[in-house]
Amino acid sequence: MADIARLAGVSVATVSRALNGSELISKETRERIAELARSLDYSINVSAKNLRLKQNHTVAVVIPYDKASRQHVSDPFFLAIVGSLADALTDRGFDMLLSRVDADNLDSAAHLYNSGMAIGVILIGQWRHHDQLNQLAARRVPIVVWGTQMPQQLYCTVGGDNVAGGQLATRHLLERGARRIVFVGDPQLPEVAHRFKGYSDALAAFGLAADPLLAVPCPFDANEARAGMTRLIESGVEFDAVFACSDVLASAVMQTLHLLGKPVPQSVSVVGYDDIEWASHSNPPLTTVRQPIRQAGVELVDALLLTVEGAAVSPRSLPVELIVRDSTLHRAP
Amino acid sequence: MADIARLAGVSVATVSRALNGSELISKETRERIAELARSLDYSINVSAKNLRLKQNHTVAVVIPYDKASRQHVSDPFFLAIVGSLADALTDRGFDMLLSRVDADNLDSAAHLYNSGMAIGVILIGQWRHHDQLNQLAARRVPIVVWGTQMPQQLYCTVGGDNVAGGQLATRHLLERGARRIVFVGDPQLPEVAHRFKGYSDALAAFGLAADPLLAVPCPFDANEARAGMTRLIESGVEFDAVFACSDVLASAVMQTLHLLGKPVPQSVSVVGYDDIEWASHSNPPLTTVRQPIRQAGVELVDALLLTVEGAAVSPRSLPVELIVRDSTLHRAP
DNA sequence: ATGAAAGCGCTAACAT
DNA sequence: ATGTTAGCGCTTTCAT
């Protein structure tokens, strides 16, 4: 900026004002300076500006990763959320700082805020870190989490309506004549627990109860889903449908069923969750519960910005929708 | 920092030194100050530090998006690269600023550098922006691109070996008895052009020539691939295999073949490209050319850091590998 | 309409 | 071993 001032024969103050479009500076000078800046590929130094103005237009987006399992989040659904956040933040003029953070040490998320790098944190996935998240919030880190509402939470969550999602999927299967529906997912995770509740509710509405034999507890990991389904089938338990808690799991389930000679949907119906892009191209195309990804980004960002302004933002649950495709078939009851 | 200095009864300089682990400060004081900082949730202000030190530990990662088609990049492969970059950058102590940028106006990528927000730019996907990228490089923006080597390029590319990939896929199909192999992809894109060269080379080695009738030109978009394949089939052209330039395209191709009564692999073999997670769970599991995603992140980051240091980094082509699964079948020649 | 000067939070000579 | 001071690049009050 000093360079420009010298070249333009004015003071840095004038350059600063000109580049910020101040009306105080004559239009002529303003344009001359703008031109000069362009030809020099000059852009205002954002750090210095922020420092002086005590402002900041960066939001940290954090993807926890599990150090134990060395598992890097690669679920397309979460990556899609990242994309959606990138859009929503760009639209509102914010920059996005993306970090992977050790799930056991979410404190480093606080660092992103305390060090002034970001005005707040959006964390993708609640997992089992409810307590850690509460601690972060208690330490006044503005934080919003993609997940589900928990009792006594100090942080704001935004997430799909998991109970409704579980209900939609299960009721659909029941209406199509299924009676023994396998549940694939890890009910230790809050979101999955809610989906399980929806599953149980829908069964109850049909006068049925959730059968523990039909539970395949597994994290969001295709390999574990394959293993779990294989064990289930080998155990000889009868079932006519599967509700999987993510499309990735559903994909693994369908593959396993196919391998073990149970055609989908003729022999077993399958419903997934998320409606990632792939679900519509799978074979057969997957019936699934669509989460509103686009909206998710917008709502997460809105909630964070409100939190930053000091508002107490209440958790938000977004509507989900059943997308019926070919993986669920009508069958005689 | 001033607060801490006051509370500790020392000067800010001492606090600064203490927090940076200077040996000049007595261990006792250092620990007292560290404790104080912890209890106050204090972290050094990174902007101020960077400003003072004229340093910066942020790298911009840019995903161009096509404004015309309003298409937001959602291809799992590119998102996986983002994940891989996040890991590689974290490992090296860099932060990642993720931006979506209008593909027609890549200049805004220069802004990320000129404004001091990032020390350089990693751009995911070369698309048709060779000239724009050259301009960026000419303007001295440190930039590395995931893509393929072009004549007279001023910027550094890192990418899979596309010619080899095309060859591997095609030769495999030929060896399994296929003779009329459809090519699905947009040869206007440099990477796809190279894969097409590999395809042609492999055919030539078998005494065959690429048949223009067997080309389904389409961008990385599942819908267009479906439309293109449908047209091809309806035109009545005979073919016994398909080489699709991404797994997403292959997925769409398999679905279309299935719908139109051409079972994979019995009637038609299919090879994809990328080896995204899904490829191994598809039905049937997809034979595909694996790109080294993990390595990609590392190499991109290495190349950028070298570029930042002023080195002239030559383009790098990473080895690819054929992963044979069930979508390609032995057939009688 | 423009300039001079102070200060954002930090670090590194240069004292002591 | 610690304090004083100047300055990173910018904005803004206060002068002119």
XYZ file of C-alpha atoms (C1' of nucleotides) in Angstrom:
698
model
C 0.000 0.000 0.000
C 2.931 2.243 0.717
C 4.179 1.506 -2.778
C 0.937 2.569 -4.310
C 0.906 5.726 -2.243
C 4.343 6.608 -3.469
C 3.524 5.869 -7.095
C 0.307 7.816 -6.892
C 1.986 10.649 -5.044
C -0.468 10.527 -2.164
C -0.436 9.287 1.412
C -1.276 5.774 2.503
C -4.337 7.153 4.203
C -5.640 8.302 0.859
C -4.922 4.951 -0.730
C -6.694 3.159 2.089
C -9.726 5.376 1.726
C -9.714 5.118 -2.037
C -9.541 1.349 -2.071
C -12.370 1.184 0.411
C -14.475 3.405 -1.790
C -14.634 6.349 0.565
C -16.660 9.270 -0.782
C -14.130 11.604 0.732
C -11.708 10.896 -2.053
C -12.318 12.459 -5.439
C -13.600 9.999 -7.953
C -10.653 10.757 -10.150
C -8.049 9.883 -7.511
C -10.019 6.839 -6.538
C -9.962 5.473 -10.049
C -6.327 6.254 -10.530
C -5.476 4.344 -7.386
C -7.743 1.450 -8.272
C -6.051 1.170 -11.630
C -2.641 1.252 -10.042
C -3.626 -1.459 -7.594
C -4.922 -3.640 -10.385
C -1.802 -3.288 -12.443
C 0.308 -4.222 -9.463
C -1.885 -7.213 -8.549
C -2.325 -5.620 -5.188
C -4.985 -6.704 -2.720
C -5.456 -5.299 0.728
C -3.714 -7.431 3.316
C -6.555 -9.134 5.061
C -4.689 -9.961 8.245
C -3.619 -6.404 8.825
C -7.085 -5.126 8.063
C -8.661 -7.609 10.421
C -6.146 -6.818 13.096
C -6.839 -3.142 12.904
C -10.605 -3.503 12.594
C -10.878 -6.331 15.087
C -13.020 -8.168 12.647
C -12.806 -11.463 10.891
C -14.612 -13.198 8.098
C -13.444 -16.724 8.571
C -15.416 -19.681 9.874
C -13.720 -22.887 10.921
C -15.271 -26.108 9.717
C -14.064 -29.111 11.651
C -14.250 -32.764 10.719
C -13.338 -34.906 13.692
C -11.401 -38.008 12.853
C -11.014 -41.080 14.901
C -7.386 -41.543 15.798
C -7.923 -44.991 17.211
C -9.338 -46.476 14.040
C -7.160 -44.136 11.983
C -10.345 -43.542 10.125
C -10.506 -40.484 7.993
C -13.988 -39.362 7.320
C -14.728 -40.242 3.761
C -18.442 -40.754 3.899
C -19.769 -38.924 0.856
C -22.552 -37.501 2.943
C -20.207 -35.597 5.212
C -18.133 -34.470 2.310
C -21.302 -33.233 0.655
C -22.043 -31.227 3.777
C -18.610 -29.684 3.475
C -19.459 -28.675 -0.066
C -22.754 -27.248 1.028
C -21.047 -25.260 3.772
C -18.524 -23.930 1.308
C -21.375 -22.595 -0.783
C -23.322 -21.138 2.092
C -20.265 -19.423 3.525
C -19.176 -18.055 0.171
C -22.658 -16.653 -0.384
C -22.433 -14.760 2.852
C -18.944 -13.493 2.247
C -17.138 -15.735 4.689
C -14.052 -17.796 4.193
C -13.885 -21.394 5.255
C -11.022 -22.861 7.200
C -11.269 -26.623 6.984
C -9.561 -28.729 9.636
C -9.458 -32.317 10.604
C -9.255 -32.628 14.303
C -8.507 -35.574 16.522
C -11.863 -36.582 17.901
C -10.354 -37.246 21.305
C -8.979 -33.773 21.517
C -11.626 -31.425 20.259
C -9.942 -28.726 22.305
C -7.903 -27.856 19.285
C -11.173 -26.661 17.827
C -11.222 -24.062 20.572
C -7.797 -22.929 19.476
C -9.191 -21.980 16.081
C -11.427 -19.533 17.846
C -9.171 -18.378 20.675
C -6.337 -17.591 18.333
C -8.589 -15.342 16.314
C -8.328 -17.450 13.189
C -12.071 -17.913 13.004
C -15.123 -16.286 14.513
C -16.622 -19.646 15.326
C -16.673 -23.344 14.608
C -19.000 -25.591 12.675
C -18.414 -29.186 13.606
C -19.544 -31.934 11.305
C -20.846 -34.892 13.234
C -21.707 -35.187 16.849
C -20.524 -38.769 17.245
C -20.048 -39.565 20.903
C -18.552 -36.267 21.823
C -21.508 -34.689 23.505
C -19.587 -33.920 26.686
C -16.586 -32.467 24.934
C -18.884 -30.293 22.860
C -20.637 -29.062 25.942
C -17.289 -28.138 27.413
C -16.367 -26.173 24.345
C -19.616 -24.283 24.497
C -19.147 -23.688 28.206
C -15.832 -22.088 27.372
C -17.732 -19.679 25.186
C -16.494 -20.944 21.871
C -19.221 -20.147 19.337
C -19.993 -23.563 17.974
C -22.713 -25.263 15.976
C -22.810 -28.987 15.381
C -24.376 -31.127 12.698
C -26.182 -33.657 14.795
C -29.211 -34.239 16.885
C -30.679 -32.609 19.938
C -29.521 -34.018 23.272
C -30.745 -33.389 26.783
C -28.948 -30.515 28.460
C -26.866 -29.465 25.563
C -25.094 -26.141 25.756
C -24.277 -26.004 22.080
C -26.572 -25.607 19.129
C -27.256 -28.515 16.828
C -28.665 -28.554 13.355
C -29.652 -31.882 11.892
C -32.223 -33.843 9.995
C -35.298 -35.046 11.824
C -33.972 -38.469 12.677
C -37.049 -39.836 14.406
C -39.199 -38.901 11.434
C -36.609 -40.374 9.096
C -36.608 -43.681 10.922
C -40.378 -43.712 10.886
C -40.678 -42.889 7.202
C -38.295 -45.630 6.209
C -39.817 -48.261 8.439
C -43.429 -47.433 7.700
C -42.690 -47.588 4.000
C -41.254 -51.070 4.381
C -44.194 -52.159 6.503
C -46.675 -50.787 3.996
C -44.969 -52.736 1.282
C -45.525 -55.894 3.249
C -42.251 -56.338 5.111
C -42.579 -57.624 8.634
C -39.101 -58.567 9.764
C -36.954 -55.499 9.251
C -33.259 -55.522 10.080
C -31.851 -52.323 11.582
C -28.260 -51.544 10.612
C -26.486 -48.820 12.574
C -24.814 -47.943 15.835
C -27.472 -46.852 18.340
C -24.737 -45.443 20.544
C -24.616 -42.485 18.193
C -27.314 -39.961 19.064
C -28.526 -39.591 15.506
C -28.804 -43.323 15.023
C -30.542 -43.706 18.357
C -33.233 -41.330 17.125
C -33.586 -43.208 13.881
C -33.970 -46.364 15.902
C -36.691 -44.708 17.910
C -38.510 -43.860 14.670
C -38.055 -47.459 13.592
C -39.524 -48.738 16.855
C -42.386 -46.259 16.732
C -43.349 -47.288 13.234
C -43.222 -50.948 14.195
C -45.366 -50.248 17.246
C -47.943 -48.505 15.067
C -48.239 -51.826 13.230
C -48.506 -53.733 16.455
C -44.948 -55.017 16.189
C -41.943 -54.727 18.442
C -38.290 -54.265 17.527
C -36.631 -57.668 17.581
C -33.110 -57.552 19.059
C -32.184 -60.422 16.768
C -32.723 -58.104 13.839
C -30.238 -55.487 15.029
C -26.903 -55.219 13.270
C -25.000 -52.731 15.386
C -22.195 -51.173 13.380
C -20.572 -47.799 12.911
C -20.692 -45.879 9.637
C -18.287 -48.277 8.018
C -19.008 -50.404 5.007
C -16.700 -53.218 6.021
C -18.328 -53.626 9.379
C -21.740 -53.583 7.766
C -20.689 -56.357 5.429
C -19.351 -58.393 8.291
C -22.452 -57.802 10.391
C -24.843 -58.716 7.611
C -22.883 -61.823 6.789
C -23.041 -62.953 10.403
C -26.755 -62.232 10.510
C -27.459 -64.245 7.405
C -25.259 -67.105 8.493
C -27.054 -67.202 11.813
C -30.143 -68.165 9.845
C -32.399 -65.427 11.193
C -35.329 -64.721 8.895
C -35.860 -61.203 7.567
C -37.515 -59.580 4.608
C -36.145 -56.036 4.695
C -33.243 -53.903 5.894
C -33.169 -50.333 7.117
C -29.594 -49.058 6.973
C -28.632 -45.810 8.651
C -26.647 -44.452 5.745
C -26.477 -45.022 2.037
C -22.932 -46.262 2.379
C -24.134 -48.915 4.785
C -27.065 -49.716 2.512
C -24.636 -50.150 -0.336
C -22.600 -52.637 1.656
C -25.773 -54.412 2.718
C -27.014 -54.740 -0.842
C -23.701 -56.087 -1.962
C -23.666 -58.673 0.805
C -27.221 -59.729 0.073
C -26.351 -60.088 -3.567
C -23.289 -62.193 -2.818
C -25.216 -64.474 -0.528
C -27.961 -65.077 -3.030
C -30.666 -62.829 -1.672
C -31.736 -60.586 -4.559
C -32.797 -57.007 -3.808
C -35.640 -56.225 -3.861
C -37.219 -59.579 -4.802
C -36.065 -61.370 -1.710
C -35.171 -58.494 0.599
C -36.089 -54.801 0.434
C -33.510 -52.207 1.441
C -33.869 -48.600 2.550
C -30.899 -46.316 3.062
C -30.366 -42.904 4.586
C -28.963 -39.593 3.296
C -29.737 -39.813 -0.423
C -26.224 -39.183 -1.588
C -25.791 -38.805 -5.322
C -24.900 -42.426 -5.724
C -28.224 -43.695 -4.359
C -29.993 -42.915 -7.604
C -27.363 -44.668 -9.711
C -27.059 -47.800 -7.677
C -28.265 -51.132 -8.841
C -31.062 -51.331 -8.027
C -31.608 -47.628 -7.354
C -31.896 -47.179 -3.640
C -34.973 -46.134 -1.725
C -33.680 -43.785 0.920
C -34.398 -40.968 3.330
C -33.200 -37.731 1.849
C -31.453 -35.270 4.092
C -31.607 -31.687 2.894
C -27.918 -31.142 2.264
C -28.197 -27.775 0.592
C -30.368 -26.464 3.396
C -28.067 -28.002 5.964
C -25.207 -25.737 4.966
C -27.369 -22.657 5.049
C -28.888 -23.460 8.414
C -25.563 -24.341 9.989
C -24.072 -21.071 8.854
C -27.103 -19.063 9.951
C -27.049 -20.691 13.338
C -23.348 -20.040 13.766
C -23.588 -16.395 12.804
C -26.398 -15.915 15.284
C -24.371 -17.669 17.960
C -21.437 -15.407 17.215
C -23.681 -12.407 17.740
C -24.430 -13.775 21.155
C -27.918 -15.047 20.517
C -29.019 -18.256 22.199
C -29.885 -20.329 19.169
C -32.116 -23.303 19.722
C -31.390 -26.580 17.981
C -32.970 -27.003 14.620
C -34.331 -30.149 13.092
C -34.699 -30.152 9.325
C -37.411 -32.037 7.458
C -36.447 -35.261 5.743
C -38.153 -36.955 2.857
C -38.553 -40.515 1.678
C -37.341 -41.095 -1.865
C -38.844 -44.295 -3.191
C -36.829 -46.173 -5.775
C -36.491 -49.781 -6.817
C -34.767 -51.306 -3.818
C -38.074 -51.700 -2.027
C -40.711 -53.874 -3.584
C -44.359 -54.549 -2.962
C -44.762 -58.026 -1.587
C -47.653 -60.034 -0.360
C -48.095 -59.385 3.369
C -1.354 -10.978 25.926
C -1.313 -7.658 27.721
C -3.779 -9.122 30.220
C -1.521 -12.019 30.931
C 1.458 -9.738 31.299
C -0.396 -7.684 33.858
C -1.636 -10.702 35.778
C 1.809 -12.243 35.776
C 3.446 -8.981 36.696
C 5.796 -9.060 33.721
C 6.061 -7.336 30.358
C 4.351 -8.480 27.183
C 7.749 -9.261 25.738
C 8.299 -11.792 28.491
C 4.929 -13.333 27.869
C 5.633 -13.546 24.171
C 8.951 -15.194 24.776
C 7.546 -17.528 27.380
C 4.702 -18.697 25.174
C 7.115 -19.301 22.353
C 9.247 -21.424 24.600
C 12.260 -19.155 24.614
C 15.133 -20.474 26.709
C 15.821 -16.957 27.837
C 12.896 -17.069 30.196
C 13.293 -18.992 33.423
C 11.458 -22.248 33.383
C 9.513 -21.160 36.402
C 8.169 -18.011 34.772
C 7.477 -19.879 31.592
C 5.313 -22.386 33.369
C 3.504 -19.769 35.354
C 2.645 -17.911 32.185
C 1.638 -21.061 30.329
C -0.688 -21.947 33.178
C -2.189 -18.501 33.166
C -2.754 -18.665 29.424
C -4.435 -22.015 29.743
C -6.756 -20.872 32.443
C -7.761 -17.884 30.356
C -8.241 -19.950 27.197
C -5.716 -17.700 25.595
C -4.036 -18.493 22.301
C -1.603 -16.283 20.475
C -3.351 -14.191 17.864
C -2.258 -15.757 14.649
C -2.978 -12.780 12.427
C -0.893 -10.439 14.503
C 1.902 -12.948 14.710
C 1.860 -13.521 10.985
C 1.745 -9.826 10.324
C 4.741 -9.199 12.472
C 6.721 -12.196 11.234
C 5.648 -11.827 7.615
C 4.871 -15.478 7.620
C 1.806 -17.498 6.979
C 0.784 -21.087 7.372
C -2.306 -21.163 5.265
C -2.764 -22.796 1.887
C -5.769 -22.056 -0.282
C -7.502 -25.006 -1.866
C -9.761 -23.997 -4.701
C -12.541 -25.980 -6.311
C -13.683 -24.263 -9.472
C -17.370 -24.456 -10.142
C -19.169 -23.964 -13.362
C -21.456 -21.004 -13.112
C -23.170 -21.735 -16.408
C -24.363 -25.182 -15.444
C -24.695 -24.082 -11.846
C -22.901 -27.261 -11.124
C -21.289 -27.595 -7.791
C -18.545 -30.109 -7.728
C -19.864 -33.111 -5.923
C -17.874 -35.848 -7.558
C -16.714 -38.025 -4.686
C -13.298 -38.249 -6.231
C -12.660 -34.544 -5.954
C -14.068 -34.449 -2.483
C -11.751 -37.292 -1.578
C -8.848 -35.227 -2.864
C -9.980 -32.429 -0.591
C -9.876 -34.836 2.314
C -6.458 -36.037 1.325
C -5.208 -32.453 1.105
C -6.621 -31.706 4.509
C -4.570 -34.559 5.917
C -1.392 -33.684 4.086
C -1.610 -30.032 5.080
C -2.385 -30.835 8.685
C 0.599 -33.165 8.823
C 2.853 -30.376 7.694
C 1.377 -27.821 10.028
C -0.552 -25.824 7.488
C -4.101 -24.633 7.582
C -6.425 -25.107 4.680
C -8.614 -22.382 3.318
C -11.233 -23.981 1.101
C -12.936 -21.878 -1.556
C -15.248 -22.455 -4.396
C -14.415 -20.160 -7.208
C -16.269 -19.313 -10.361
C -14.453 -21.209 -13.071
C -14.781 -18.287 -15.455
C -13.086 -15.982 -13.058
C -10.165 -17.812 -11.568
C -8.608 -14.433 -10.874
C -10.218 -14.515 -7.507
C -7.820 -17.333 -6.766
C -5.057 -14.797 -7.187
C -6.737 -12.642 -4.579
C -6.277 -15.376 -2.005
C -2.560 -15.047 -2.534
C -2.230 -11.324 -3.148
C -4.174 -10.445 -0.052
C -1.830 -12.519 2.046
C -4.505 -14.945 3.126
C -2.557 -17.886 1.768
C 0.973 -18.578 0.680
C -0.227 -20.324 -2.440
C -3.060 -22.082 -4.183
C -3.846 -25.698 -4.897
C -6.469 -25.953 -7.571
C -8.469 -29.112 -7.936
C -9.158 -29.885 -11.555
C -7.672 -28.420 -14.632
C -10.840 -28.542 -16.738
C -10.510 -26.267 -19.691
C -8.781 -23.493 -17.888
C -5.271 -24.037 -19.095
C -4.904 -20.466 -20.326
C -6.293 -18.891 -17.195
C -3.989 -21.035 -15.106
C -1.016 -19.997 -17.165
C -1.963 -16.380 -16.594
C -2.132 -16.919 -12.865
C 1.281 -18.481 -12.880
C 2.607 -15.687 -15.061
C 1.406 -13.273 -12.412
C 3.614 -15.121 -9.953
C 0.873 -16.714 -7.917
C 2.325 -19.928 -6.476
C -0.073 -22.486 -7.822
C -0.247 -26.218 -8.283
C -3.029 -27.938 -10.159
C -4.441 -31.429 -10.002
C -4.462 -32.337 -13.645
C -2.312 -33.400 -16.498
C 0.733 -32.029 -18.188
C 0.091 -29.670 -21.097
C 2.448 -28.183 -23.635
C 3.922 -24.870 -22.545
C 2.468 -24.794 -19.138
C 3.779 -22.267 -16.677
C 2.188 -23.894 -13.662
C 2.936 -27.186 -12.012
C 0.533 -30.074 -12.342
C 0.248 -33.207 -10.300
C -1.990 -35.948 -11.583
C -2.415 -39.615 -12.241
C -0.757 -41.096 -15.285
C -3.744 -40.817 -17.568
C -2.245 -42.413 -20.636
C -1.209 -45.433 -18.609
C -4.646 -45.518 -16.986
C -6.405 -45.552 -20.329
C -4.085 -48.269 -21.528
C -4.512 -50.448 -18.466
C -8.272 -50.312 -18.654
C -8.470 -50.937 -22.358
C -5.872 -53.668 -22.488
C -7.655 -55.466 -19.685
C -10.908 -55.406 -21.622
C -9.168 -56.588 -24.767
C -7.453 -59.399 -22.935
C -10.788 -60.512 -21.622
C -12.081 -60.792 -25.132
C -13.817 -57.477 -25.710
C -13.367 -55.995 -29.160
C -15.833 -53.134 -29.433
C -15.147 -50.881 -26.477
C -17.195 -47.747 -25.878
C -15.294 -44.707 -24.561
C -17.294 -42.473 -22.202
C -15.824 -39.077 -21.383
C -15.164 -35.594 -22.678
C -11.914 -35.599 -24.674
C -11.895 -31.815 -24.535
C -10.619 -32.157 -20.999
C -6.874 -32.671 -20.949
C -7.013 -35.583 -18.546
C -9.660 -37.361 -20.557
C -7.758 -36.697 -23.767
C -4.801 -38.546 -22.288
C -6.961 -41.434 -21.205
C -8.320 -41.563 -24.707
C -4.786 -41.720 -26.023
C -4.124 -44.686 -23.755
C -7.323 -46.277 -25.031
C -6.271 -45.775 -28.640
C -2.763 -47.026 -27.958
C -4.033 -50.208 -26.388
C -6.396 -50.806 -29.268
C -3.577 -50.226 -31.735
C -1.450 -52.790 -29.931
C -4.233 -55.256 -30.738
C -4.383 -54.143 -34.319
C -7.583 -52.219 -33.776
C -8.505 -48.573 -34.231
C -10.746 -46.385 -32.110
C -14.175 -46.317 -33.709
C -15.783 -42.857 -33.563
C -19.157 -44.556 -33.365
C -18.142 -45.950 -30.002
C -17.426 -42.539 -28.463
C -19.885 -41.150 -25.943
C -18.605 -37.641 -25.329
C -19.891 -36.354 -22.037
C -18.643 -34.309 -19.089
C -18.266 -35.728 -15.594
C -22.016 -35.810 -15.123
C -24.050 -38.912 -14.479
C -27.176 -37.619 -16.197
C -25.353 -36.868 -19.385
C -23.719 -40.258 -19.295
C -27.104 -41.914 -18.963
C -28.478 -39.902 -21.856
C -25.439 -40.631 -23.996
C -25.496 -44.351 -23.316
C -29.201 -44.531 -23.990
C -28.713 -42.824 -27.346
C -25.865 -45.154 -28.186
C -27.879 -48.247 -27.416
C -30.937 -46.992 -29.256
C -28.788 -46.272 -32.284
C -28.215 -50.009 -32.450
C -24.431 -49.859 -32.457
C -22.865 -53.112 -31.338
C -20.464 -53.060 -28.384
C -19.237 -55.495 -25.783
C -17.528 -53.251 -23.227
C -17.409 -49.730 -21.847
C -14.503 -47.699 -20.522
C -15.876 -44.796 -18.489
C -13.593 -41.966 -17.411
C -14.820 -41.858 -13.825
C -16.537 -44.207 -11.447
C -19.514 -41.892 -11.303
C -19.868 -42.189 -15.050
C -19.372 -45.938 -14.848
C -22.116 -46.099 -12.271
C -24.509 -44.283 -14.572
C -23.454 -46.505 -17.446
C -24.074 -49.681 -15.471
C -27.464 -48.462 -14.418
C -28.420 -47.635 -17.986
C -27.207 -50.992 -19.255
C -29.189 -52.706 -16.558
C -32.357 -50.783 -17.415
C -32.032 -51.545 -21.081
C -31.583 -55.227 -20.530
C -27.838 -55.569 -20.997
C -26.536 -57.303 -17.894
C -23.072 -56.383 -16.577
C -20.763 -58.193 -17.004
C -22.485 -61.042 -18.897
C -23.496 -58.942 -21.846
C -21.232 -55.918 -21.450
C -18.071 -55.395 -19.373
C -17.482 -52.052 -17.688
C -14.330 -50.384 -16.399
C -14.384 -47.174 -14.420
C -11.766 -44.682 -13.263
C -10.704 -43.330 -9.854
C -11.584 -46.222 -7.548
C -13.691 -44.224 -5.188
C -14.894 -46.065 -2.121
C -18.181 -46.919 -3.741
C -16.580 -48.867 -6.585
C -15.969 -51.849 -4.349
C -19.537 -51.876 -3.029
C -21.312 -51.481 -6.316
C -23.311 -54.209 -7.876
C -21.474 -55.771 -9.518
C -18.258 -54.478 -7.909
C -16.543 -52.271 -10.428
C -13.270 -52.940 -12.152
C -11.545 -49.600 -12.224
C -8.307 -47.656 -12.466
C -7.210 -46.596 -9.022
C -5.812 -43.133 -8.599
C -3.534 -42.745 -5.588
C -5.646 -40.311 -3.614
C -3.597 -40.365 -0.458
C -0.402 -39.767 -2.371
C -2.114 -37.085 -4.423
C -2.587 -34.869 -1.391
C 0.990 -35.294 -0.286
C 2.440 -34.624 -3.709
C 0.255 -31.596 -4.307
C 1.299 -30.083 -1.010
C 4.964 -30.877 -1.557
C 4.866 -29.346 -4.990
C 3.173 -26.220 -3.707
C 5.612 -25.717 -0.878
C 8.504 -26.038 -3.289
C 6.853 -23.579 -5.631
C 6.399 -21.155 -2.781
C 10.094 -21.392 -2.062
C 10.710 -20.314 -5.599
C 11.741 -23.640 -7.057
C 10.679 -24.515 -10.571
C 8.768 -27.690 -9.931
C 8.210 -29.975 -12.865
C 4.853 -31.649 -13.348
C 4.451 -34.972 -11.683
C 2.554 -37.961 -12.913
C 1.551 -40.513 -10.315
C 1.281 -44.239 -10.977
C -2.167 -45.713 -11.384
C -3.253 -49.268 -10.897
C -5.923 -51.497 -12.342
C -8.250 -52.989 -9.754
C -10.037 -55.966 -11.228
C -13.481 -56.750 -9.855
C -16.602 -58.385 -11.200
C -17.779 -55.857 -13.750
C -15.403 -57.262 -16.335
C -15.838 -60.852 -17.378
C -13.845 -63.314 -19.417
C -15.627 -63.943 -22.662
C -14.842 -65.963 -25.741
C -12.930 -63.820 -28.215
C -10.092 16.392 -0.399
C -5.940 14.929 1.782
C -2.128 14.123 5.401
C -0.034 13.017 10.066
C -0.140 10.096 13.742
C -1.784 6.611 16.756
C -2.696 1.885 17.559
C -4.685 -3.150 16.492
C -1.487 -7.726 18.946
C 2.524 -9.400 18.284
C 8.025 -10.218 18.029
C 12.910 -9.041 18.037
C 16.602 -6.170 18.231
C 18.750 -3.626 21.740
C 19.128 -2.373 26.255
C 19.940 -3.472 31.169
C 16.479 -13.067 32.927
C 13.556 -9.308 31.748
C 12.005 -4.548 29.962
C 11.848 -0.872 26.242
C 10.993 0.212 21.801
C 10.070 -0.003 17.010
C 7.387 -1.716 13.384
C 4.574 -5.517 10.526
C 0.128 -3.203 7.010
C -3.751 -1.308 7.792
C -7.783 2.237 9.304
C -9.267 6.287 11.416
C -9.490 10.332 14.304
C -8.029 14.780 14.137
C -5.869 18.440 11.596
C -5.454 21.242 7.654
